[in-house]
């Protein structure tokens, strides 16, 4: 049985969620001022991953818009297929013990595994830091534990059994 270790919460605490204030519309002095609805921007899909160094030749594979871009402002959601889905599935199994098939297909089992991970992350943080919605988006990515891969000494990306936040 492989033991998985996660980075300390102190190291994860450095990643802060951004809050976007709502806009108030209406004329000054009128009672009809209302909160404007949030503009829904089109969501970019994560299509590949970026290697994020954790030191010593170890890297995390973090879903991103394009290979190696470092743009994590994207989603991996039900119905998607591909490398970004596989990266999420591998970390769900290695870091959260989900036992799902790593098939590059984001179906119902992967969606439930993401919900389980979001619930675990909320528990680890001791507060509601993530919506438990089964969507792997920017907020989940910022708090998620990713499996580390060893690229040192000819290891060619061997799984380490260790998990870290980005």
PDB file of C-alpha atoms in Angstrom:
ATOM      1  CA  UNK A   1       0.000   0.000   0.000  1.00  0.00           C
ATOM      2  CA  UNK A   2       1.406   3.364  -1.008  1.00  0.00           C
ATOM      3  CA  UNK A   3       1.408   6.178   1.520  1.00  0.00           C
ATOM      4  CA  UNK A   4       0.389   9.586   0.277  1.00  0.00           C
ATOM      5  CA  UNK A   5       1.650  12.707   1.985  1.00  0.00           C
ATOM      6  CA  UNK A   6       0.216  16.150   1.435  1.00  0.00           C
ATOM      7  CA  UNK A   7       1.927  19.477   1.779  1.00  0.00           C
ATOM      8  CA  UNK A   8       1.163  21.237   5.042  1.00  0.00           C
ATOM      9  CA  UNK A   9      -1.827  23.525   5.236  1.00  0.00           C
ATOM     10  CA  UNK A  10       0.528  26.364   6.076  1.00  0.00           C
ATOM     11  CA  UNK A  11       2.080  26.076   2.619  1.00  0.00           C
ATOM     12  CA  UNK A  12      -1.356  25.981   1.038  1.00  0.00           C
ATOM     13  CA  UNK A  13      -2.533  29.008   3.022  1.00  0.00           C
ATOM     14  CA  UNK A  14      -0.393  31.229   0.818  1.00  0.00           C
ATOM     15  CA  UNK A  15      -2.922  30.738  -1.969  1.00  0.00           C
ATOM     16  CA  UNK A  16      -5.776  33.166  -1.310  1.00  0.00           C
ATOM     17  CA  UNK A  17      -9.144  33.153  -3.040  1.00  0.00           C
ATOM     18  CA  UNK A  18      -9.992  36.398  -4.803  1.00  0.00           C
ATOM     19  CA  UNK A  19     -13.315  38.009  -4.003  1.00  0.00           C
ATOM     20  CA  UNK A  20     -15.098  40.071  -6.621  1.00  0.00           C
ATOM     21  CA  UNK A  21     -17.414  42.684  -5.122  1.00  0.00           C
ATOM     22  CA  UNK A  22     -20.878  43.113  -6.607  1.00  0.00           C
ATOM     23  CA  UNK A  23     -21.704  46.397  -8.316  1.00  0.00           C
ATOM     24  CA  UNK A  24     -24.609  48.514  -7.141  1.00  0.00           C
ATOM     25  CA  UNK A  25     -26.674  50.214  -9.807  1.00  0.00           C
ATOM     26  CA  UNK A  26     -29.249  52.971  -9.500  1.00  0.00           C
ATOM     27  CA  UNK A  27     -29.377  56.675  -8.925  1.00  0.00           C
ATOM     28  CA  UNK A  28     -27.909  58.130  -5.758  1.00  0.00           C
ATOM     29  CA  UNK A  29     -30.606  58.794  -3.179  1.00  0.00           C
ATOM     30  CA  UNK A  30     -33.157  56.457  -4.759  1.00  0.00           C
ATOM     31  CA  UNK A  31     -34.600  53.459  -3.006  1.00  0.00           C
ATOM     32  CA  UNK A  32     -34.447  51.383  -6.194  1.00  0.00           C
ATOM     33  CA  UNK A  33     -30.728  50.633  -6.134  1.00  0.00           C
ATOM     34  CA  UNK A  34     -30.144  46.954  -6.864  1.00  0.00           C
ATOM     35  CA  UNK A  35     -27.207  44.619  -6.933  1.00  0.00           C
ATOM     36  CA  UNK A  36     -26.167  44.054 -10.539  1.00  0.00           C
ATOM     37  CA  UNK A  37     -25.959  40.407 -11.620  1.00  0.00           C
ATOM     38  CA  UNK A  38     -22.454  39.045 -12.086  1.00  0.00           C
ATOM     39  CA  UNK A  39     -21.351  39.014 -15.685  1.00  0.00           C
ATOM     40  CA  UNK A  40     -20.785  35.438 -16.713  1.00  0.00           C
ATOM     41  CA  UNK A  41     -17.589  35.226 -18.705  1.00  0.00           C
ATOM     42  CA  UNK A  42     -17.078  32.367 -21.108  1.00  0.00           C
ATOM     43  CA  UNK A  43     -15.099  29.669 -19.370  1.00  0.00           C
ATOM     44  CA  UNK A  44     -11.933  28.460 -21.012  1.00  0.00           C
ATOM     45  CA  UNK A  45     -11.406  24.720 -21.018  1.00  0.00           C
ATOM     46  CA  UNK A  46      -8.186  23.282 -19.643  1.00  0.00           C
ATOM     47  CA  UNK A  47      -6.717  21.436 -22.622  1.00  0.00           C
ATOM     48  CA  UNK A  48      -3.325  20.310 -21.312  1.00  0.00           C
ATOM     49  CA  UNK A  49      -1.111  20.802 -18.255  1.00  0.00           C
ATOM     50  CA  UNK A  50       1.770  22.903 -16.971  1.00  0.00           C
ATOM     51  CA  UNK A  51       4.682  21.426 -14.991  1.00  0.00           C
ATOM     52  CA  UNK A  52       4.944  23.246 -11.664  1.00  0.00           C
ATOM     53  CA  UNK A  53       8.232  22.656  -9.837  1.00  0.00           C
ATOM     54  CA  UNK A  54       8.155  21.670  -6.194  1.00  0.00           C
ATOM     55  CA  UNK A  55      11.953  21.310  -6.103  1.00  0.00           C
ATOM     56  CA  UNK A  56      14.444  18.477  -6.424  1.00  0.00           C
ATOM     57  CA  UNK A  57      13.392  17.612  -9.963  1.00  0.00           C
ATOM     58  CA  UNK A  58       9.800  16.963  -8.849  1.00  0.00           C
ATOM     59  CA  UNK A  59       6.904  18.563 -10.698  1.00  0.00           C
ATOM     60  CA  UNK A  60       3.147  18.767 -10.422  1.00  0.00           C
ATOM     61  CA  UNK A  61       1.031  18.378 -13.549  1.00  0.00           C
ATOM     62  CA  UNK A  62      -1.534  21.170 -13.206  1.00  0.00           C
ATOM     63  CA  UNK A  63      -4.360  21.500 -15.774  1.00  0.00           C
ATOM     64  CA  UNK A  64      -3.955  24.647 -17.858  1.00  0.00           C
ATOM     65  CA  UNK A  65      -5.077  26.365 -21.040  1.00  0.00           C
ATOM     66  CA  UNK A  66      -2.495  24.877 -23.396  1.00  0.00           C
ATOM     67  CA  UNK A  67       0.721  23.017 -22.640  1.00  0.00           C
ATOM     68  CA  UNK A  68       3.105  24.796 -20.280  1.00  0.00           C
ATOM     69  CA  UNK A  69       1.245  28.117 -20.320  1.00  0.00           C
ATOM     70  CA  UNK A  70       0.739  28.494 -16.570  1.00  0.00           C
ATOM     71  CA  UNK A  71      -2.777  29.766 -17.300  1.00  0.00           C
ATOM     72  CA  UNK A  72      -4.873  27.933 -14.687  1.00  0.00           C
ATOM     73  CA  UNK A  73      -7.958  30.095 -15.260  1.00  0.00           C
ATOM     74  CA  UNK A  74      -9.815  27.230 -16.894  1.00  0.00           C
ATOM     75  CA  UNK A  75     -12.212  24.394 -16.151  1.00  0.00           C
ATOM     76  CA  UNK A  76     -12.260  20.617 -16.420  1.00  0.00           C
ATOM     77  CA  UNK A  77     -15.890  19.517 -16.303  1.00  0.00           C
ATOM     78  CA  UNK A  78     -18.246  16.675 -17.122  1.00  0.00           C
ATOM     79  CA  UNK A  79     -18.276  15.818 -20.822  1.00  0.00           C
ATOM     80  CA  UNK A  80     -14.643  16.777 -21.431  1.00  0.00           C
ATOM     81  CA  UNK A  81     -12.005  14.327 -22.657  1.00  0.00           C
ATOM     82  CA  UNK A  82      -8.242  14.509 -22.889  1.00  0.00           C
ATOM     83  CA  UNK A  83      -4.988  15.077 -21.105  1.00  0.00           C
ATOM     84  CA  UNK A  84      -6.286  17.698 -18.644  1.00  0.00           C
ATOM     85  CA  UNK A  85      -8.933  15.209 -17.483  1.00  0.00           C
ATOM     86  CA  UNK A  86      -6.277  12.500 -17.034  1.00  0.00           C
ATOM     87  CA  UNK A  87      -4.138  14.848 -14.897  1.00  0.00           C
ATOM     88  CA  UNK A  88      -7.114  15.499 -12.604  1.00  0.00           C
ATOM     89  CA  UNK A  89      -8.014  11.791 -12.440  1.00  0.00           C
ATOM     90  CA  UNK A  90      -4.454  10.781 -11.524  1.00  0.00           C
ATOM     91  CA  UNK A  91      -4.333  13.266  -8.655  1.00  0.00           C
ATOM     92  CA  UNK A  92      -7.840  12.318  -7.493  1.00  0.00           C
ATOM     93  CA  UNK A  93      -6.600   8.742  -7.125  1.00  0.00           C
ATOM     94  CA  UNK A  94      -3.129   9.468  -5.729  1.00  0.00           C
ATOM     95  CA  UNK A  95      -3.998  12.320  -3.375  1.00  0.00           C
ATOM     96  CA  UNK A  96      -7.624  11.713  -2.470  1.00  0.00           C
ATOM     97  CA  UNK A  97      -7.865   7.907  -2.735  1.00  0.00           C
ATOM     98  CA  UNK A  98     -10.801   7.974  -5.146  1.00  0.00           C
ATOM     99  CA  UNK A  99     -10.062   4.760  -7.076  1.00  0.00           C
ATOM    100  CA  UNK A 100     -11.590   5.945 -10.345  1.00  0.00           C
ATOM    101  CA  UNK A 101     -10.611   4.732 -13.807  1.00  0.00           C
ATOM    102  CA  UNK A 102      -7.975   6.998 -15.384  1.00  0.00           C
ATOM    103  CA  UNK A 103      -9.544   7.032 -18.843  1.00  0.00           C
ATOM    104  CA  UNK A 104      -9.302  10.718 -19.887  1.00  0.00           C
ATOM    105  CA  UNK A 105     -13.125  10.941 -19.819  1.00  0.00           C
ATOM    106  CA  UNK A 106     -14.780  13.289 -17.311  1.00  0.00           C
ATOM    107  CA  UNK A 107     -17.954  11.374 -16.543  1.00  0.00           C
ATOM    108  CA  UNK A 108     -20.145  10.869 -13.506  1.00  0.00           C
ATOM    109  CA  UNK A 109     -17.520   8.998 -11.476  1.00  0.00           C
ATOM    110  CA  UNK A 110     -14.915  11.716 -12.015  1.00  0.00           C
ATOM    111  CA  UNK A 111     -17.473  14.406 -11.175  1.00  0.00           C
ATOM    112  CA  UNK A 112     -18.326  12.629  -7.906  1.00  0.00           C
ATOM    113  CA  UNK A 113     -14.615  12.177  -7.138  1.00  0.00           C
ATOM    114  CA  UNK A 114     -14.099  15.952  -7.585  1.00  0.00           C
ATOM    115  CA  UNK A 115     -17.015  16.574  -5.195  1.00  0.00           C
ATOM    116  CA  UNK A 116     -15.388  14.223  -2.681  1.00  0.00           C
ATOM    117  CA  UNK A 117     -12.069  16.064  -3.042  1.00  0.00           C
ATOM    118  CA  UNK A 118     -13.770  19.449  -2.626  1.00  0.00           C
ATOM    119  CA  UNK A 119     -15.435  18.176   0.552  1.00  0.00           C
ATOM    120  CA  UNK A 120     -12.053  16.929   1.841  1.00  0.00           C
ATOM    121  CA  UNK A 121     -10.383  20.264   1.042  1.00  0.00           C
ATOM    122  CA  UNK A 122     -13.128  22.148   2.920  1.00  0.00           C
ATOM    123  CA  UNK A 123     -12.564  19.819   5.874  1.00  0.00           C
ATOM    124  CA  UNK A 124      -8.774  20.283   5.729  1.00  0.00           C
ATOM    125  CA  UNK A 125      -9.150  24.067   5.703  1.00  0.00           C
ATOM    126  CA  UNK A 126     -11.751  23.969   8.477  1.00  0.00           C
ATOM    127  CA  UNK A 127     -14.105  26.186   6.504  1.00  0.00           C
ATOM    128  CA  UNK A 128     -16.106  26.465   3.318  1.00  0.00           C
ATOM    129  CA  UNK A 129     -13.398  27.469   0.834  1.00  0.00           C
ATOM    130  CA  UNK A 130     -14.850  25.621  -2.159  1.00  0.00           C
ATOM    131  CA  UNK A 131     -18.316  24.989  -3.516  1.00  0.00           C
ATOM    132  CA  UNK A 132     -18.892  21.234  -3.665  1.00  0.00           C
ATOM    133  CA  UNK A 133     -20.103  21.200  -7.261  1.00  0.00           C
ATOM    134  CA  UNK A 134     -17.973  18.580  -9.030  1.00  0.00           C
ATOM    135  CA  UNK A 135     -16.396  21.185 -11.315  1.00  0.00           C
ATOM    136  CA  UNK A 136     -12.608  21.481 -11.432  1.00  0.00           C
ATOM    137  CA  UNK A 137     -12.244  25.221 -11.967  1.00  0.00           C
ATOM    138  CA  UNK A 138      -9.740  27.901 -10.940  1.00  0.00           C
ATOM    139  CA  UNK A 139     -10.808  27.953  -7.269  1.00  0.00           C
ATOM    140  CA  UNK A 140     -10.586  24.181  -6.939  1.00  0.00           C
ATOM    141  CA  UNK A 141      -7.240  24.167  -8.753  1.00  0.00           C
ATOM    142  CA  UNK A 142      -5.860  26.756  -6.307  1.00  0.00           C
ATOM    143  CA  UNK A 143      -6.651  24.525  -3.295  1.00  0.00           C
ATOM    144  CA  UNK A 144      -6.208  21.076  -4.910  1.00  0.00           C
ATOM    145  CA  UNK A 145      -3.473  18.562  -4.031  1.00  0.00           C
ATOM    146  CA  UNK A 146      -1.589  17.349  -7.108  1.00  0.00           C
ATOM    147  CA  UNK A 147       0.523  14.231  -7.407  1.00  0.00           C
ATOM    148  CA  UNK A 148       4.249  14.922  -7.764  1.00  0.00           C
ATOM    149  CA  UNK A 149       6.228  13.381 -10.617  1.00  0.00           C
ATOM    150  CA  UNK A 150       9.976  12.747 -10.429  1.00  0.00           C
ATOM    151  CA  UNK A 151      11.985  13.922 -13.447  1.00  0.00           C
ATOM    152  CA  UNK A 152      15.390  13.701 -11.739  1.00  0.00           C
ATOM    153  CA  UNK A 153      18.110  11.102 -12.243  1.00  0.00           C
ATOM    154  CA  UNK A 154      16.459   9.431 -15.226  1.00  0.00           C
ATOM    155  CA  UNK A 155      13.140   8.832 -13.448  1.00  0.00           C
ATOM    156  CA  UNK A 156      11.189  10.111 -16.508  1.00  0.00           C
ATOM    157  CA  UNK A 157       8.139  11.271 -14.582  1.00  0.00           C
ATOM    158  CA  UNK A 158       7.769   8.434 -12.086  1.00  0.00           C
ATOM    159  CA  UNK A 159       4.924   8.935  -9.629  1.00  0.00           C
ATOM    160  CA  UNK A 160       6.348   9.799  -6.217  1.00  0.00           C
ATOM    161  CA  UNK A 161       3.385   9.053  -3.954  1.00  0.00           C
ATOM    162  CA  UNK A 162       3.590  12.617  -2.609  1.00  0.00           C
ATOM    163  CA  UNK A 163       0.991  15.312  -3.155  1.00  0.00           C
ATOM    164  CA  UNK A 164       1.351  19.090  -2.996  1.00  0.00           C
ATOM    165  CA  UNK A 165      -0.698  22.194  -3.588  1.00  0.00           C
ATOM    166  CA  UNK A 166       0.499  24.436  -6.370  1.00  0.00           C
TER     167      UNK A 166
END
